[in-house]
Amino acid sequence: MGDVLLERRGHVAVITVNRPHRRNAINRATAETIAETITALDADAAVRVVVLTGAGGTFCAGMDLRDFPEQGRPSVPGRGFAGFVQAPPRTPVVAAVEGWALGGGFEMVLACDLVVAAEDARFGLPEVTRGLAARGGGAFRLPRRLPYALAMELVLTGQPIDAARAAGHGLVNRVTPSGGALAAAVELAQAVAANAPLAVAASVQVVRRGPDWPDDEGFTRQDEWFDPVFASADAAEGARAFAERRTPDWAGR
């Protein structure tokens, strides 16, 4: 098996970083494979949600320092660290976290839209303890997901937090027993995938982009994404299905 596994579960695609012997640390080759996988999934209209996880009880320990001298930074132009953090898939992404999500691994989590974590999961940005900085989005994304003081503490001390504390501050959507994160993440992903694909795709873009919009421009900017949704065949189908008390049959158009 390769370092990156892809599994389809209906309209949900599960990407697994499969390097448990290195705690799923990312090298350049793995980053390029993840980027290629995302590009392929983005072109597949049948994929409505992506789940990202790691094999062997660890999410990701960040950059693989052992392979760095030969391969260089595990970053892909246009997609960033792990071929992921700068340009995640067009679809919603659910992180399924077991064990450690450190450094770039935590930054991968922060690039996801929803997070399911096992109770033994740990999240941290230890870069400053190694003379480095969290340049994979962690330094500016973390204050959007956690209170300012807590985000600053994590960035400046390099010390991790556990799943319970992360959930208490809204970073984690679901906390599961150890070993249960993937199943719960797929269940959450399937709940998203059951909804109208155009509406979900547009909504995730507005939620991702909206925090950077000035309030007086928000309504105008969202129209670019939402006007096609309201004019779609799926919008009409949703209304019909509601009136007829049946499950909608989404066409994705």
Tab-separated table of C-alpha atoms in Angstrom:
chain	number	residue	atom	x	y	z
A	1	MET	CA	0.000	0.000	0.000
A	2	GLY	CA	1.071	3.551	-0.642
A	3	ASP	CA	1.658	6.470	1.684
A	4	VAL	CA	-1.756	7.935	0.804
A	5	LEU	CA	-4.900	5.819	0.661
A	6	LEU	CA	-8.209	6.767	-0.948
A	7	GLU	CA	-11.524	5.095	-0.139
A	8	ARG	CA	-15.003	5.936	-1.437
A	9	ARG	CA	-18.032	5.570	0.826
A	10	GLY	CA	-20.916	6.705	-1.331
A	11	HIS	CA	-20.522	10.445	-1.858
A	12	VAL	CA	-17.804	10.621	0.820
A	13	ALA	CA	-14.106	10.235	-0.029
A	14	VAL	CA	-11.717	9.236	2.775
A	15	ILE	CA	-8.052	10.251	2.401
A	16	THR	CA	-5.707	8.461	4.809
A	17	VAL	CA	-2.083	9.432	5.343
A	18	ASN	CA	-0.546	5.978	5.639
A	19	ARG	CA	2.911	6.446	7.175
A	20	PRO	CA	2.404	5.118	10.726
A	21	HIS	CA	6.098	4.199	10.984
A	22	ARG	CA	6.809	7.941	10.841
A	23	ARG	CA	3.714	8.997	12.816
A	24	ASN	CA	2.265	10.056	9.439
A	25	ALA	CA	4.813	12.856	9.111
A	26	ILE	CA	4.683	14.417	5.664
A	27	ASN	CA	7.556	14.307	3.174
A	28	ARG	CA	7.622	15.868	-0.291
A	29	ALA	CA	6.485	12.719	-2.076
A	30	THR	CA	3.494	12.334	0.243
A	31	ALA	CA	2.554	15.999	-0.189
A	32	GLU	CA	2.594	15.621	-3.956
A	33	THR	CA	0.389	12.535	-3.763
A	34	ILE	CA	-2.125	14.315	-1.525
A	35	ALA	CA	-2.212	17.245	-3.973
A	36	GLU	CA	-2.810	14.881	-6.904
A	37	THR	CA	-5.558	13.122	-4.959
A	38	ILE	CA	-7.332	16.392	-4.158
A	39	THR	CA	-7.116	17.526	-7.780
A	40	ALA	CA	-8.751	14.292	-8.888
A	41	LEU	CA	-11.486	14.533	-6.254
A	42	ASP	CA	-12.219	18.157	-7.174
A	43	ALA	CA	-12.940	16.993	-10.719
A	44	ASP	CA	-15.349	14.282	-9.546
A	45	ALA	CA	-18.887	15.618	-9.120
A	46	ALA	CA	-19.890	12.451	-7.248
A	47	VAL	CA	-17.663	13.463	-4.312
A	48	ARG	CA	-19.547	15.773	-1.954
A	49	VAL	CA	-17.473	15.572	1.240
A	50	VAL	CA	-13.869	14.600	2.019
A	51	VAL	CA	-12.670	13.023	5.283
A	52	LEU	CA	-8.965	13.395	6.118
A	53	THR	CA	-7.310	11.086	8.632
A	54	GLY	CA	-4.097	9.276	9.527
A	55	ALA	CA	-3.307	5.589	9.951
A	56	GLY	CA	-2.120	3.801	13.060
A	57	GLY	CA	-3.549	5.971	15.823
A	58	THR	CA	-1.854	9.256	14.891
A	59	PHE	CA	-3.263	12.012	12.709
A	60	CYS	CA	-0.008	13.651	11.598
A	61	ALA	CA	3.220	14.668	13.351
A	62	GLY	CA	3.960	17.441	10.861
A	63	MET	CA	6.959	17.621	8.543
A	64	ASP	CA	9.154	14.541	8.183
A	65	LEU	CA	12.498	15.949	9.280
A	66	ARG	CA	14.320	12.749	8.297
A	67	ASP	CA	13.429	13.190	4.622
A	68	PHE	CA	13.839	16.971	4.603
A	69	PRO	CA	17.575	17.045	3.693
A	70	GLU	CA	16.998	15.040	0.506
A	71	GLN	CA	13.453	16.031	-0.505
A	72	GLY	CA	13.168	19.590	0.806
A	73	ARG	CA	10.028	21.163	2.299
A	74	PRO	CA	6.913	18.993	1.855
A	75	SER	CA	5.041	21.789	0.119
A	76	VAL	CA	3.370	21.874	-3.291
A	77	PRO	CA	3.159	25.159	-5.236
A	78	GLY	CA	-0.382	26.511	-5.032
A	79	ARG	CA	-1.440	23.994	-2.379
A	80	GLY	CA	1.111	24.570	0.377
A	81	PHE	CA	2.201	22.161	3.119
A	82	ALA	CA	1.127	18.557	2.552
A	83	GLY	CA	-0.377	19.609	-0.778
A	84	PHE	CA	-3.388	20.670	1.271
A	85	VAL	CA	-3.273	23.607	3.705
A	86	GLN	CA	-3.236	26.428	1.163
A	87	ALA	CA	-5.922	24.995	-1.130
A	88	PRO	CA	-8.134	22.305	0.441
A	89	PRO	CA	-10.784	20.576	-1.693
A	90	ARG	CA	-13.786	22.490	-3.035
A	91	THR	CA	-15.978	20.240	-0.904
A	92	PRO	CA	-16.337	20.389	2.880
A	93	VAL	CA	-13.518	18.539	4.652
A	94	VAL	CA	-13.876	16.669	7.939
A	95	ALA	CA	-10.737	15.892	9.949
A	96	ALA	CA	-10.787	12.594	11.846
A	97	VAL	CA	-8.113	12.962	14.517
A	98	GLU	CA	-6.625	10.179	16.609
A	99	GLY	CA	-3.541	10.820	18.731
A	100	TRP	CA	-1.235	13.682	17.817
A	101	ALA	CA	-1.849	16.502	15.346
A	102	LEU	CA	1.363	18.470	15.622
A	103	GLY	CA	2.883	21.333	13.658
A	104	GLY	CA	1.902	20.917	10.043
A	105	GLY	CA	-0.471	18.172	11.134
A	106	PHE	CA	-2.388	20.654	13.265
A	107	GLU	CA	-2.294	23.107	10.370
A	108	MET	CA	-3.935	20.436	8.208
A	109	VAL	CA	-6.694	20.194	10.824
A	110	LEU	CA	-7.110	23.976	10.772
A	111	ALA	CA	-7.563	23.839	6.986
A	112	CYS	CA	-10.512	21.462	7.457
A	113	ASP	CA	-14.093	22.654	7.940
A	114	LEU	CA	-15.223	20.191	10.617
A	115	VAL	CA	-13.208	18.264	13.200
A	116	VAL	CA	-13.940	14.957	14.931
A	117	ALA	CA	-11.381	13.947	17.540
A	118	ALA	CA	-10.807	10.957	19.773
A	119	GLU	CA	-10.632	11.768	23.475
A	120	ASP	CA	-6.882	11.091	23.463
A	121	ALA	CA	-6.179	13.493	20.587
A	122	ARG	CA	-3.670	16.288	21.120
A	123	PHE	CA	-3.211	19.452	19.070
A	124	GLY	CA	-0.085	21.597	19.069
A	125	LEU	CA	2.176	23.998	17.169
A	126	PRO	CA	5.658	23.249	18.563
A	127	GLU	CA	7.545	25.167	15.861
A	128	VAL	CA	8.943	27.837	18.202
A	129	THR	CA	10.567	25.117	20.321
A	130	ARG	CA	12.584	24.125	17.237
A	131	GLY	CA	13.533	27.618	16.117
A	132	LEU	CA	10.836	27.652	13.463
A	133	ALA	CA	7.403	29.254	12.970
A	134	ALA	CA	3.967	27.925	12.028
A	135	ARG	CA	4.009	29.047	8.406
A	136	GLY	CA	1.435	26.517	7.133
A	137	GLY	CA	-1.488	28.728	8.154
A	138	GLY	CA	-1.430	27.942	11.856
A	139	ALA	CA	-0.356	31.381	13.066
A	140	PHE	CA	-3.221	33.196	11.359
A	141	ARG	CA	-5.892	30.494	11.274
A	142	LEU	CA	-5.688	29.498	14.926
A	143	PRO	CA	-6.990	32.875	16.243
A	144	ARG	CA	-10.036	32.420	14.001
A	145	ARG	CA	-10.837	29.077	15.619
A	146	LEU	CA	-9.843	29.701	19.245
A	147	PRO	CA	-9.973	32.703	21.596
A	148	TYR	CA	-7.082	35.093	20.980
A	149	ALA	CA	-5.300	34.497	24.284
A	150	LEU	CA	-5.447	30.711	23.934
A	151	ALA	CA	-4.303	30.822	20.314
A	152	MET	CA	-1.398	33.049	21.333
A	153	GLU	CA	-0.490	30.656	24.142
A	154	LEU	CA	-0.338	27.698	21.772
A	155	VAL	CA	1.735	29.574	19.200
A	156	LEU	CA	4.207	31.094	21.688
A	157	THR	CA	4.704	28.185	24.099
A	158	GLY	CA	4.506	25.293	21.656
A	159	GLN	CA	2.532	23.346	24.250
A	160	PRO	CA	-0.425	21.208	23.073
A	161	ILE	CA	-4.050	21.068	24.179
A	162	ASP	CA	-6.250	18.015	24.448
A	163	ALA	CA	-9.480	17.215	22.633
A	164	ALA	CA	-11.725	18.163	25.557
A	165	ARG	CA	-10.250	21.655	25.841
A	166	ALA	CA	-10.292	22.113	22.067
A	167	ALA	CA	-13.947	21.074	21.951
A	168	GLY	CA	-14.795	23.374	24.849
A	169	HIS	CA	-13.562	26.316	22.770
A	170	GLY	CA	-15.332	25.208	19.585
A	171	LEU	CA	-12.383	23.849	17.616
A	172	VAL	CA	-13.707	20.275	17.680
A	173	ASN	CA	-17.243	19.307	16.625
A	174	ARG	CA	-17.367	15.802	18.112
A	175	VAL	CA	-15.271	13.956	20.704
A	176	THR	CA	-15.309	10.163	20.540
A	177	PRO	CA	-13.739	7.294	22.473
A	178	SER	CA	-10.252	6.351	21.329
A	179	GLY	CA	-10.425	4.603	17.971
A	180	GLY	CA	-13.817	6.053	17.069
A	181	ALA	CA	-12.887	9.275	15.276
A	182	LEU	CA	-13.006	7.968	11.714
A	183	ALA	CA	-16.396	6.284	12.050
A	184	ALA	CA	-17.889	9.404	13.640
A	185	ALA	CA	-16.274	11.634	10.996
A	186	VAL	CA	-17.721	9.550	8.175
A	187	GLU	CA	-21.139	9.662	9.848
A	188	LEU	CA	-20.916	13.457	10.054
A	189	ALA	CA	-19.708	13.644	6.451
A	190	GLN	CA	-22.602	11.501	5.267
A	191	ALA	CA	-25.053	13.827	7.017
A	192	VAL	CA	-23.554	16.696	5.010
A	193	ALA	CA	-23.471	14.675	1.784
A	194	ALA	CA	-27.193	13.924	2.083
A	195	ASN	CA	-27.985	17.581	1.416
A	196	ALA	CA	-28.213	19.385	-1.925
A	197	PRO	CA	-24.677	19.385	-3.383
A	198	LEU	CA	-24.882	22.821	-4.998
A	199	ALA	CA	-26.198	24.384	-1.805
A	200	VAL	CA	-23.499	22.712	0.297
A	201	ALA	CA	-20.705	23.652	-2.115
A	202	ALA	CA	-21.792	27.300	-2.223
A	203	SER	CA	-22.351	27.502	1.524
A	204	VAL	CA	-18.912	26.148	2.376
A	205	GLN	CA	-17.283	28.757	0.133
A	206	VAL	CA	-19.198	31.617	1.753
A	207	VAL	CA	-18.430	30.384	5.271
A	208	ARG	CA	-14.739	29.996	4.392
A	209	ARG	CA	-14.450	33.409	2.737
A	210	GLY	CA	-16.999	35.422	4.708
A	211	PRO	CA	-14.850	36.276	7.760
A	212	ASP	CA	-12.603	38.368	5.491
A	213	TRP	CA	-15.499	40.337	3.962
A	214	PRO	CA	-16.449	43.793	5.265
A	215	ASP	CA	-20.004	43.755	6.637
A	216	ASP	CA	-21.231	46.245	4.044
A	217	GLU	CA	-20.043	43.949	1.212
A	218	GLY	CA	-21.133	40.592	2.606
A	219	PHE	CA	-24.592	40.464	1.048
A	220	THR	CA	-23.287	41.454	-2.390
A	221	ARG	CA	-20.376	39.039	-2.321
A	222	GLN	CA	-22.480	36.071	-1.225
A	223	ASP	CA	-24.796	36.582	-4.217
A	224	GLU	CA	-22.050	35.284	-6.515
A	225	TRP	CA	-22.335	31.920	-4.777
A	226	PHE	CA	-25.984	31.827	-3.741
A	227	ASP	CA	-27.789	33.177	-6.842
A	228	PRO	CA	-27.051	29.983	-8.843
A	229	VAL	CA	-28.271	27.879	-5.906
A	230	PHE	CA	-31.660	29.586	-5.765
A	231	ALA	CA	-32.013	29.272	-9.561
A	232	SER	CA	-31.087	25.572	-9.605
A	233	ALA	CA	-33.188	22.518	-10.343
A	234	ASP	CA	-32.277	21.241	-6.882
A	235	ALA	CA	-33.928	24.276	-5.248
A	236	ALA	CA	-37.170	23.443	-7.050
A	237	GLU	CA	-36.774	19.771	-6.145
A	238	GLY	CA	-36.270	20.623	-2.484
A	239	ALA	CA	-39.521	22.576	-2.407
A	240	ARG	CA	-41.429	19.801	-4.208
A	241	ALA	CA	-40.050	17.127	-1.914
A	242	PHE	CA	-41.039	19.152	1.145
A	243	ALA	CA	-44.591	19.599	-0.166
A	244	GLU	CA	-44.851	15.917	-1.089
A	245	ARG	CA	-43.290	14.751	2.200
A	246	ARG	CA	-40.542	12.684	0.572
A	247	THR	CA	-36.769	12.593	0.449
A	248	PRO	CA	-35.354	14.913	-2.233
A	249	ASP	CA	-33.651	13.408	-5.279
A	250	TRP	CA	-30.752	15.781	-5.838
A	251	ALA	CA	-29.473	16.203	-9.380
A	252	GLY	CA	-26.597	18.523	-8.591
A	253	ARG	CA	-27.774	21.158	-11.040
